[in-house]
mmCIF file of C-alpha atoms in Angstrom:
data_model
loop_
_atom_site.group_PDB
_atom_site.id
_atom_site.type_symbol
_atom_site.label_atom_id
_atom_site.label_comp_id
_atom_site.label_asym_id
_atom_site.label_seq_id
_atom_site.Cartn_x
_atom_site.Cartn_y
_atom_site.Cartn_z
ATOM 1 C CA UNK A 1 -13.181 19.027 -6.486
ATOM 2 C CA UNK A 2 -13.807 17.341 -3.067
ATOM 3 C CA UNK A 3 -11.264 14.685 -2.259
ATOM 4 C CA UNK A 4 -13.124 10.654 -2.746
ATOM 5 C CA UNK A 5 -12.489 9.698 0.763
ATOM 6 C CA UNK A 6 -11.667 6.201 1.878
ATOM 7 C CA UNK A 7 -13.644 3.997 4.323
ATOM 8 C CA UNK A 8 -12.006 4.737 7.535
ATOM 9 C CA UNK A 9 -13.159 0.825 8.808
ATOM 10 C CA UNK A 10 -11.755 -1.086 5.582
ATOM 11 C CA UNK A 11 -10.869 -1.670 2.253
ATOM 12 C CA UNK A 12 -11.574 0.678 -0.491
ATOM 13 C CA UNK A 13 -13.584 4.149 -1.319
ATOM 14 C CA UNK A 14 -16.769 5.059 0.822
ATOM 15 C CA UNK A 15 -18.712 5.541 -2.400
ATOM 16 C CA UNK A 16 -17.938 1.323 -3.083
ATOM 17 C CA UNK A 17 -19.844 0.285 -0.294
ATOM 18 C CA UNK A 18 -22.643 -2.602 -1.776
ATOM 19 C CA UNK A 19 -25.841 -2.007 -0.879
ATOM 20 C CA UNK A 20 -27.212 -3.664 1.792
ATOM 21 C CA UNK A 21 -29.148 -6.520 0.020
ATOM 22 C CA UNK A 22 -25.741 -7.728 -1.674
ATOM 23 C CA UNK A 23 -24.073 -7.580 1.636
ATOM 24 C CA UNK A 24 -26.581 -9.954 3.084
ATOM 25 C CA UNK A 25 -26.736 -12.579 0.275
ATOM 26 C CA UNK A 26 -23.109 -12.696 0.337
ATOM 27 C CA UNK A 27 -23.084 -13.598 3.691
ATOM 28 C CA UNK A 28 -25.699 -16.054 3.635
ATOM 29 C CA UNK A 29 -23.193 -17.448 0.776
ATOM 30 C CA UNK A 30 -20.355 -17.187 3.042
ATOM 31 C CA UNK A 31 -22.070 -19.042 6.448
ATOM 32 C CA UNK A 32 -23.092 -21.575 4.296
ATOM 33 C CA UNK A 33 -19.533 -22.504 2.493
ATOM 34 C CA UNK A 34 -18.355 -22.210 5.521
ATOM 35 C CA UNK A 35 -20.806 -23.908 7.928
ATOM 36 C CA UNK A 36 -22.214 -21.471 10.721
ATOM 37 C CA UNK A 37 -25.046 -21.280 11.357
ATOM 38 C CA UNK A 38 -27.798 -18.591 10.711
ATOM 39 C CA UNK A 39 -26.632 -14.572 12.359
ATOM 40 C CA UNK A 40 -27.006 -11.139 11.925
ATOM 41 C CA UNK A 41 -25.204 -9.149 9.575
ATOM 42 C CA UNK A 42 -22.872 -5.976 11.107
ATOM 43 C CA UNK A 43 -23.399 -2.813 9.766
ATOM 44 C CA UNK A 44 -20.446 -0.499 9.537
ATOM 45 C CA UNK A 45 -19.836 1.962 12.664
ATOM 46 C CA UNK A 46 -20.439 5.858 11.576
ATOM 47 C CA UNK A 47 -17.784 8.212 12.384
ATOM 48 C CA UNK A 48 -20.006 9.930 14.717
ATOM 49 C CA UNK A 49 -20.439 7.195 16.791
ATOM 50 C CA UNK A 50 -16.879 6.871 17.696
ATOM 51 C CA UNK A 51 -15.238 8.070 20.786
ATOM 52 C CA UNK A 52 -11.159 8.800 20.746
ATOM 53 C CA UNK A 53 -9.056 10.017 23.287
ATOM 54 C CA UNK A 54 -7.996 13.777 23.186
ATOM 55 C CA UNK A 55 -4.739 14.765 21.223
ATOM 56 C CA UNK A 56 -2.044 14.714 23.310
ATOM 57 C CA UNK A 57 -0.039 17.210 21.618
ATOM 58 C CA UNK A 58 -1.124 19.823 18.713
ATOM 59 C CA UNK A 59 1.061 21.228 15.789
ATOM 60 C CA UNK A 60 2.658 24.695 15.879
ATOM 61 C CA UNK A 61 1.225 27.227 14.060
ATOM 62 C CA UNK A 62 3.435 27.075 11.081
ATOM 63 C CA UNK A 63 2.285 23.785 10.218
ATOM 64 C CA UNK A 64 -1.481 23.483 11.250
ATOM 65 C CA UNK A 65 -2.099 24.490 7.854
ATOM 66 C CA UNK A 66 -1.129 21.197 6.922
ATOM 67 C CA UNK A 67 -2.112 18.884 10.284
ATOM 68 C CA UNK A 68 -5.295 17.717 10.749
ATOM 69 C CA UNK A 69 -6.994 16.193 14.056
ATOM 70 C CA UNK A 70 -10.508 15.295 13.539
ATOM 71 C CA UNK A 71 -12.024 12.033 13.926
ATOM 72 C CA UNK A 72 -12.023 10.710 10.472
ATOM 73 C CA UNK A 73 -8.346 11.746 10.077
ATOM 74 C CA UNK A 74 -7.148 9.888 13.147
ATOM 75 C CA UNK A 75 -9.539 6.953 12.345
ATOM 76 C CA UNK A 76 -8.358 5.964 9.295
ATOM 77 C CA UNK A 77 -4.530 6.278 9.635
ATOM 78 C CA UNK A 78 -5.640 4.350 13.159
ATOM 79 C CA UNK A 79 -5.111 0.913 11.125
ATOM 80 C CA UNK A 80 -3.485 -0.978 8.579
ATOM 81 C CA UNK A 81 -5.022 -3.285 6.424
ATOM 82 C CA UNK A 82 -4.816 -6.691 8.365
ATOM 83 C CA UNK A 83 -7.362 -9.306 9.164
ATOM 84 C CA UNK A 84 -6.954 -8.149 12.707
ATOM 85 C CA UNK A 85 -7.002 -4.696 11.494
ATOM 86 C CA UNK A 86 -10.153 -4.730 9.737
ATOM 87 C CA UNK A 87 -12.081 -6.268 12.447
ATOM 88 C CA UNK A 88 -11.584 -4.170 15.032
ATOM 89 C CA UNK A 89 -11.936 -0.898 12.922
ATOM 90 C CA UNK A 90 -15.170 -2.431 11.582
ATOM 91 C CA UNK A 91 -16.678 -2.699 15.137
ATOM 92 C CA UNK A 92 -15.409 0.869 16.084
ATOM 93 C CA UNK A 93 -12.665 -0.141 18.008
ATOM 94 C CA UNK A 94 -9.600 2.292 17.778
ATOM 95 C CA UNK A 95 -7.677 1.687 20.912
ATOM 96 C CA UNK A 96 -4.302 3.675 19.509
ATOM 97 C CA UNK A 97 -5.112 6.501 16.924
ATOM 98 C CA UNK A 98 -2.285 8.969 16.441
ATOM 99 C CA UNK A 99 -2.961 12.047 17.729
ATOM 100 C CA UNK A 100 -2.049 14.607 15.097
ATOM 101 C CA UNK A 101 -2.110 13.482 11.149
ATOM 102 C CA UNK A 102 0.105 15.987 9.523
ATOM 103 C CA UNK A 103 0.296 15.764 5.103
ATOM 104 C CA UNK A 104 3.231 17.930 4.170
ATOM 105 C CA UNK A 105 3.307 18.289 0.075
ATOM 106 C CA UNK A 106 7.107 18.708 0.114
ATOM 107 C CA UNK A 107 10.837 17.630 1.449
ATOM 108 C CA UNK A 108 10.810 20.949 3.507
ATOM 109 C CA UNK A 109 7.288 20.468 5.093
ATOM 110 C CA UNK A 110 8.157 17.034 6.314
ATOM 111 C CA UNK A 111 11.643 17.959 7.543
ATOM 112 C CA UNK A 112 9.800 20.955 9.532
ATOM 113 C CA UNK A 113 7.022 18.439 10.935
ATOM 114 C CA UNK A 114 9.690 16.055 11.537
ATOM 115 C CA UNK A 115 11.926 18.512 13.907
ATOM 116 C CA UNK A 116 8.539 19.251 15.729
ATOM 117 C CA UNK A 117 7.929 15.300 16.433
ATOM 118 C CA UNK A 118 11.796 15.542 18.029
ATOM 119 C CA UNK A 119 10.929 18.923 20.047
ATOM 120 C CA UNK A 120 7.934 17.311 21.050
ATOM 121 C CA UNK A 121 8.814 13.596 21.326
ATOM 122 C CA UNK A 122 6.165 12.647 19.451
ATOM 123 C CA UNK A 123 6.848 9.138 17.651
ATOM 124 C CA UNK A 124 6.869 9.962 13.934
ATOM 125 C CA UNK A 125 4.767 7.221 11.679
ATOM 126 C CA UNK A 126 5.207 7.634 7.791
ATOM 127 C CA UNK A 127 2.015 6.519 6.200
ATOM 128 C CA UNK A 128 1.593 5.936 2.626
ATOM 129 C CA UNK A 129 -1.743 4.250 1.164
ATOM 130 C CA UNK A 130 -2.059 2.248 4.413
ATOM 131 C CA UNK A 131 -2.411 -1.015 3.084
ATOM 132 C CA UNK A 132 -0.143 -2.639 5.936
ATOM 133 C CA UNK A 133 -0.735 -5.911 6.932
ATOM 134 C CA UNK A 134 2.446 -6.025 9.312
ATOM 135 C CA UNK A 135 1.149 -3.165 12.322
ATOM 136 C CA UNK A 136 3.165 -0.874 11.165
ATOM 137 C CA UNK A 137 1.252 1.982 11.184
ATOM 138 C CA UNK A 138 -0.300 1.459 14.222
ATOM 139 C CA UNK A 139 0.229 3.904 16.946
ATOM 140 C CA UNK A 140 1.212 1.590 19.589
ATOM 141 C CA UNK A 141 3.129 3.814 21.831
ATOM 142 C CA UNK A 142 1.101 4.579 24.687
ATOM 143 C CA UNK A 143 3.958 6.349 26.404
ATOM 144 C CA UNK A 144 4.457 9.228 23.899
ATOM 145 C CA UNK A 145 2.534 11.300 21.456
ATOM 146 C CA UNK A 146 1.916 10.267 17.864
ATOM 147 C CA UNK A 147 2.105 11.654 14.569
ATOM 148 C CA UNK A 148 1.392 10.357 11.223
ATOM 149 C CA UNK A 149 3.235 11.762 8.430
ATOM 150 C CA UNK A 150 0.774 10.603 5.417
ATOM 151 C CA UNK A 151 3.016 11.305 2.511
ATOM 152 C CA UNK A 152 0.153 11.283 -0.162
ATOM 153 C CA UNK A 153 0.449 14.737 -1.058
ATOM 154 C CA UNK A 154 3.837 13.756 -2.614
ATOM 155 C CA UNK A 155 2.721 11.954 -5.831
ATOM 156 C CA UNK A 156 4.360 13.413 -8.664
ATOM 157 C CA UNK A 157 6.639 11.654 -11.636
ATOM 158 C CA UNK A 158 8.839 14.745 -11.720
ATOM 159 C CA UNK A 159 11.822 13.394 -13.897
ATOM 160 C CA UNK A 160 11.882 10.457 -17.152
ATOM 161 C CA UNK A 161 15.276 9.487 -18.151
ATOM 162 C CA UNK A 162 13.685 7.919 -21.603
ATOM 163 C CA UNK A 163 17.477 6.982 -22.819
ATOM 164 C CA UNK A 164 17.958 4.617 -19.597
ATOM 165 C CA UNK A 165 14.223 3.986 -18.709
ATOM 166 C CA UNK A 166 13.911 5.295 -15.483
ATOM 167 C CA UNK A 167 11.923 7.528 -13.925
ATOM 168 C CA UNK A 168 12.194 9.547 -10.546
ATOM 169 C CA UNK A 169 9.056 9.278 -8.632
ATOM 170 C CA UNK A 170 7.767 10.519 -5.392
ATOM 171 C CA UNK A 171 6.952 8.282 -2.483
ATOM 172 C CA UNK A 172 3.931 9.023 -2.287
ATOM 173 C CA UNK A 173 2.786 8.391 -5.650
ATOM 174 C CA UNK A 174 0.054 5.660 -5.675
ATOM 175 C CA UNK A 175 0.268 2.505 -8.263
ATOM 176 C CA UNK A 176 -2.828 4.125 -10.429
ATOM 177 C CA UNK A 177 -1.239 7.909 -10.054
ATOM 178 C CA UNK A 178 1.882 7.113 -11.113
ATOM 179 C CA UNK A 179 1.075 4.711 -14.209
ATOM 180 C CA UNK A 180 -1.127 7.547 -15.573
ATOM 181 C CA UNK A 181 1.762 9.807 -15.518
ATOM 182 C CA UNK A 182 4.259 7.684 -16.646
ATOM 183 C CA UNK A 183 2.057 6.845 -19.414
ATOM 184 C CA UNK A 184 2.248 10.096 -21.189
ATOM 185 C CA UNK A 185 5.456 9.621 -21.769
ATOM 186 C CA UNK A 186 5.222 5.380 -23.523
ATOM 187 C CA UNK A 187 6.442 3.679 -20.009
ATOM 188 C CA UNK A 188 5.130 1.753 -17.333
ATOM 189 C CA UNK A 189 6.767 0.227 -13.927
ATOM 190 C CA UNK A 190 4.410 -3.103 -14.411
ATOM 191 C CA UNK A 191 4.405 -3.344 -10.273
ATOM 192 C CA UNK A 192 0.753 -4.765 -9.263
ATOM 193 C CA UNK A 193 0.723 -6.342 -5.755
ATOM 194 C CA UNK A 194 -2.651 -7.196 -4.756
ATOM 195 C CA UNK A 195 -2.403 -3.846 -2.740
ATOM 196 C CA UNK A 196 -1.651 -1.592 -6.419
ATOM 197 C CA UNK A 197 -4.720 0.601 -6.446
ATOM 198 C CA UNK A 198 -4.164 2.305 -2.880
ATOM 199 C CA UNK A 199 -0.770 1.147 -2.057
ATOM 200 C CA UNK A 200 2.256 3.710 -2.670
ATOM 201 C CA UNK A 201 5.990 3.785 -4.368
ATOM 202 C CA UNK A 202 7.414 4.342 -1.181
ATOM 203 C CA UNK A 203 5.677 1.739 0.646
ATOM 204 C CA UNK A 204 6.378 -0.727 -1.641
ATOM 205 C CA UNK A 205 10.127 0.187 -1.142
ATOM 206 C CA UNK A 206 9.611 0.028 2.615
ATOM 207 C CA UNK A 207 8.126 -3.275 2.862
ATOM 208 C CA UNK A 208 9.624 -4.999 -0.124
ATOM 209 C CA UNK A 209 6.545 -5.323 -1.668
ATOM 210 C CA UNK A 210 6.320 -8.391 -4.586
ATOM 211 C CA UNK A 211 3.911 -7.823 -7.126
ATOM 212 C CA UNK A 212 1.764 -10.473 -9.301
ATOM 213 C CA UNK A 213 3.475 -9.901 -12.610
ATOM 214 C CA UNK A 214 6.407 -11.961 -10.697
ATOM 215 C CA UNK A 215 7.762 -14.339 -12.949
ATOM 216 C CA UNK A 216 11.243 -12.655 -13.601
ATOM 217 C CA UNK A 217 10.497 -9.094 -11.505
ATOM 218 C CA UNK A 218 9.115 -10.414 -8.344
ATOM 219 C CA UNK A 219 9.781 -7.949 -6.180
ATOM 220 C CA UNK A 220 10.237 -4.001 -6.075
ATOM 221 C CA UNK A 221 13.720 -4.512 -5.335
ATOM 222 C CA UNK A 222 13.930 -5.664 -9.123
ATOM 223 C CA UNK A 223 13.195 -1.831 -10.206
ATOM 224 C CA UNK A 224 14.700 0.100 -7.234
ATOM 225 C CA UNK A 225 17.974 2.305 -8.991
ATOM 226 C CA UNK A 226 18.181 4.759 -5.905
ATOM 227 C CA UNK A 227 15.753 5.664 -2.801
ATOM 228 C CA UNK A 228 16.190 9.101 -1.324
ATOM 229 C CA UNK A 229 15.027 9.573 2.783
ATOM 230 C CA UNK A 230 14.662 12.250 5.255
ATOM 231 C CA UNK A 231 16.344 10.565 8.172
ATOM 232 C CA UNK A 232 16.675 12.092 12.600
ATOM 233 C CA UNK A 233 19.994 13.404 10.683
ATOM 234 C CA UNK A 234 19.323 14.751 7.661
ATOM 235 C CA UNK A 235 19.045 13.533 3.749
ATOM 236 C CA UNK A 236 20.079 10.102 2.772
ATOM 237 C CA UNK A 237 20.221 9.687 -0.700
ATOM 238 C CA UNK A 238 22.075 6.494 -2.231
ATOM 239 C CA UNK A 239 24.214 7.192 -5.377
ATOM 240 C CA UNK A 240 22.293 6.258 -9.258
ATOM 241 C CA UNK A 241 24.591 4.371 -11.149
ATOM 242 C CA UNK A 242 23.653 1.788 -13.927
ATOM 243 C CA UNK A 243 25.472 -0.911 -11.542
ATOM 244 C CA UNK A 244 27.926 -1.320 -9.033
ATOM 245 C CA UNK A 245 30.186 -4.557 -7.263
ATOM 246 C CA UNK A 246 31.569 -2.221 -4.546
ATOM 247 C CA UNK A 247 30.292 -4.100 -1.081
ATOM 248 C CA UNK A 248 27.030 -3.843 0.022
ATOM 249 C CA UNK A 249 24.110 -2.165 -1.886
ATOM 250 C CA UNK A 250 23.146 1.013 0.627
ATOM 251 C CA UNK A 251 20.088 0.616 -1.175
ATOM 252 C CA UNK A 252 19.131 -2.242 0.888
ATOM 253 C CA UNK A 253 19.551 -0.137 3.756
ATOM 254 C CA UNK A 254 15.625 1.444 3.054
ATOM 255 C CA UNK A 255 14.706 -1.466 1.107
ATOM 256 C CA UNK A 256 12.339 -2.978 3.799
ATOM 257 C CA UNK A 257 13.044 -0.975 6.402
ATOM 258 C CA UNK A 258 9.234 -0.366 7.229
ATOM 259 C CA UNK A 259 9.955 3.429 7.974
ATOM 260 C CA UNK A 260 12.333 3.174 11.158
ATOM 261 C CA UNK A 261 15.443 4.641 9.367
ATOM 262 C CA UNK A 262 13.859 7.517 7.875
ATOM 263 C CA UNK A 263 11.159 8.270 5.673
ATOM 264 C CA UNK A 264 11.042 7.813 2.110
ATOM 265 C CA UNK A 265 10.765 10.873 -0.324
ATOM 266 C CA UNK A 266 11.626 9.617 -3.640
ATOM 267 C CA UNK A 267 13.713 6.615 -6.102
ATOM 268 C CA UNK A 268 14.654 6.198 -9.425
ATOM 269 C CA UNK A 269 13.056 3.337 -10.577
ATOM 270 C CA UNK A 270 13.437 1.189 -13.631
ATOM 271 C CA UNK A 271 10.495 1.664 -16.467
ATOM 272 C CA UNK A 272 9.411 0.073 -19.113
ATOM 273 C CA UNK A 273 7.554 0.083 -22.934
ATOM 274 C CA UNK A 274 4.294 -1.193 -22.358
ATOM 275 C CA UNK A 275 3.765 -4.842 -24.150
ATOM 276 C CA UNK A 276 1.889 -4.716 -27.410
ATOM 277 C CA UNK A 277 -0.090 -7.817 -27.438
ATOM 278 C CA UNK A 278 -1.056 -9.861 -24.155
ATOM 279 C CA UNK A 279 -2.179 -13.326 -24.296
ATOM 280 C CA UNK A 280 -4.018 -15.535 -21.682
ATOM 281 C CA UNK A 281 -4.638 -18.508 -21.208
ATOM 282 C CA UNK A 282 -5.898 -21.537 -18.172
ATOM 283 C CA UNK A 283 -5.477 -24.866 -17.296
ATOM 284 C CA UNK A 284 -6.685 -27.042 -14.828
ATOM 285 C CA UNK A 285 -5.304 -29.839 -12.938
ATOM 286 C CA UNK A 286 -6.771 -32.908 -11.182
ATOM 287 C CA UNK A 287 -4.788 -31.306 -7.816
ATOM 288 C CA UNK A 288 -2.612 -28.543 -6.402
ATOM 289 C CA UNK A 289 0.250 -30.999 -6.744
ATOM 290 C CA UNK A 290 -0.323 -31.259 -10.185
ATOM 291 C CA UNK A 291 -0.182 -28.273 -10.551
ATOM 292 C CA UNK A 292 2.992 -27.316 -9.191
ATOM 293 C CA UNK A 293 4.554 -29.695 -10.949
ATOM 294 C CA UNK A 294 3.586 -27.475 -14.302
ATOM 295 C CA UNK A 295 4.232 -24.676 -12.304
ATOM 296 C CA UNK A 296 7.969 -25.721 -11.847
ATOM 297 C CA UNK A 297 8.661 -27.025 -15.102
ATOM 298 C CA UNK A 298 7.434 -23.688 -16.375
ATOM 299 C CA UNK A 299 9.568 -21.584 -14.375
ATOM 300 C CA UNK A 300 12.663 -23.766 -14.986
ATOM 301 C CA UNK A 301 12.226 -23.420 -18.562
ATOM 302 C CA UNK A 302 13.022 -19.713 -18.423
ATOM 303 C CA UNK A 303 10.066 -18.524 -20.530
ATOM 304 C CA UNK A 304 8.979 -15.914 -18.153
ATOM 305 C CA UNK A 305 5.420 -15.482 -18.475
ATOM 306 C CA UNK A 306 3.814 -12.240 -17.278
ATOM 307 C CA UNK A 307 1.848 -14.018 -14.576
ATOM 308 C CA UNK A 308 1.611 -17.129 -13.368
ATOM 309 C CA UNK A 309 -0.812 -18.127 -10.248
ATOM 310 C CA UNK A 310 -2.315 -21.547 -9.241
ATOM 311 C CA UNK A 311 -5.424 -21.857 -7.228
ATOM 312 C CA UNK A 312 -5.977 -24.780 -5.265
ATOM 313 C CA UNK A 313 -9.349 -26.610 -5.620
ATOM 314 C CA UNK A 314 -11.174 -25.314 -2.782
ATOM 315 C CA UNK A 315 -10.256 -21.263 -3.984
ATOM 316 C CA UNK A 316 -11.023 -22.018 -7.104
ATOM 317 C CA UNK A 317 -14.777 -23.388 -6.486
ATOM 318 C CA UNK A 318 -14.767 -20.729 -3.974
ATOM 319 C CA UNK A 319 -14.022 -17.917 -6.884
ATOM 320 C CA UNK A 320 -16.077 -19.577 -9.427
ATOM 321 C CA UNK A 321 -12.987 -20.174 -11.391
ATOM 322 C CA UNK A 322 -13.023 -23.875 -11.867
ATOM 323 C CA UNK A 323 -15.530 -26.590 -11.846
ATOM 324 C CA UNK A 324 -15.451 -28.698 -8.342
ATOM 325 C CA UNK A 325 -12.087 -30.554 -7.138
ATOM 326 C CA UNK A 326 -9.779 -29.005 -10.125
ATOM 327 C CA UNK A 327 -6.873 -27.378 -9.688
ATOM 328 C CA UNK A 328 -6.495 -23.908 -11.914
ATOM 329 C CA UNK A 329 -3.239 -22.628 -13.275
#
């Protein structure tokens, strides 16, 4: 089956696009909420419109089999997912693209494609959904060659530790991927930052990523029991144990290091039994302050809701969520 691609200019799955009619009346929505006045609507640029600059460097032949440097590939691992991002990708704009996009499916690939990068002093990128909002994935480094290492290919659950419910997971695993496998065996990490359905294990170790279920396991930290790495000097693995008090957690080391130590392979993580019932429920508020006043008393009573968000009036009229001038909790 042919791969679903994703929009190399933004957000999302090229099959998701609106059609053209519901892109306009949303932005006649838009101007008017916001006050411009009337303009024409952009269409997306095609990817056979837009010009890049030749590769600067090309794999060897062991692994071209696995490197790829066509337009679309450079294009959308050009970018991540910022405001910034999105506009310049969206008006064909790709002033750094790396020059080779390599997708190794293993730890050996990636170490081979990694010793190329230092014979060819090419700056190594590790890419995983792309979802960065930070610039990290840009290829900013005009004076050297630039390959992304998209880790994608490495998305398996390969162990379950049901006893101590943990799992060992590849970096590359996206949030959907690697629920569906964990749910064959009656577990689930319960991660979901707004980024969950393209957004990856190992980024979310890499930047630290919180999720929205974030009451009492805010962040991926929370889950994180050890994160293995490909580093310039070999394997870094940090040692599984149920918990330690000796100095420093090396952990911490990869948690957030947005890719410059080494590139993230795999972690145990913590897992969990799925809840059995879910309940839901909203309130609203005559103003944020309000608001946060419930919010606080909430969290200091230790009851640890799934979820708890508050919307301020004016995104909450905006979403539909809440009549005019309420706050919504």
């Amino acid at each position: 089956m042919a791969e679903r691609r994703r929009k190399f200019w933004g957000w999302g799955f090229e099959d998701q696009q609106p059609p053209q009619a519901e892109v306009e009346q949303a932005g006649r929505a838009a101007r008017e909420h916001l006050g411009f006045g009337p303009a024409e609507i952009e269409a997306p640029p095609r990817i056979e419109d837009i010009e890049l600059p030749r590769p600067r460097v090309q794999p060897p032949a062991s692994l071209a089999a696995i490197c790829r440097s066509d337009p679309y590939e450079r294009a959308s691992h050009a970018y991540g997912r910022a405001y910034r991002d999105l506009v310049r990708a969206f008006r064909g704009r790709f002033d750094h693209p790396p020059d080779v996009v390599a997708h190794p499916g293993d730890e050996h690939e990636l170490e081979q494609v990694l010793d190329w990068c230092a014979d060819a002093r090419a700056a190594a990128i590790p890419f995983g959904g792309g979802t960065s909002v930070v610039g990290g994935v840009e290829a900013r480094v005009p004076q050297a060659a630039a390959v992304t290492i998209d880790l994608k290919r490495m998305n398996r659950v390969l162990e379950v530790d049901p006893a101590s419910r943990a799992a060992r997971i590849q970096a590359g695993a996206t949030g959907p991927e690697l629920e569906e496998q964990l749910k064959r065996h009656g577990l689930t990490l319960r991660h979901y930052p707004q980024s969950f359905e393209l957004s990856t294990l190992g980024g979310w170790i890499a930047t630290r990523a919180g999720g929205h279920f974030a009451t009492l396991h805010t962040r991926i930290d929370d889950f994180v029991e050890s994160v293995r790495a490909i580093t310039p000097s070999g394997v870094w693995e940090s040692l599984r144990v149920p918990g330690s008090g000796a100095g420093p957690s090396p952990d911490r080391l990869l948690l957030g290091s947005e890719g410059i130590l080494g590139v993230i392979t795999e972690a145990w993580v913590r897992v969990q039994e799925p809840p059995a019932f879910k309940e839901s429920a909203a309130v609203t508020f005559e103003g944020f302050e309000d608001g946060a006043e419930a919010v606080r008393a909430l969290a200091q009573s230790r009851l640890f809701p799934s979820n708890c968000r508050l919307l301020d009036p004016g995104e909450a009229a905006l979403t539909g969520a809440a009549p005019g001038g309420k706050a919504l909790l």
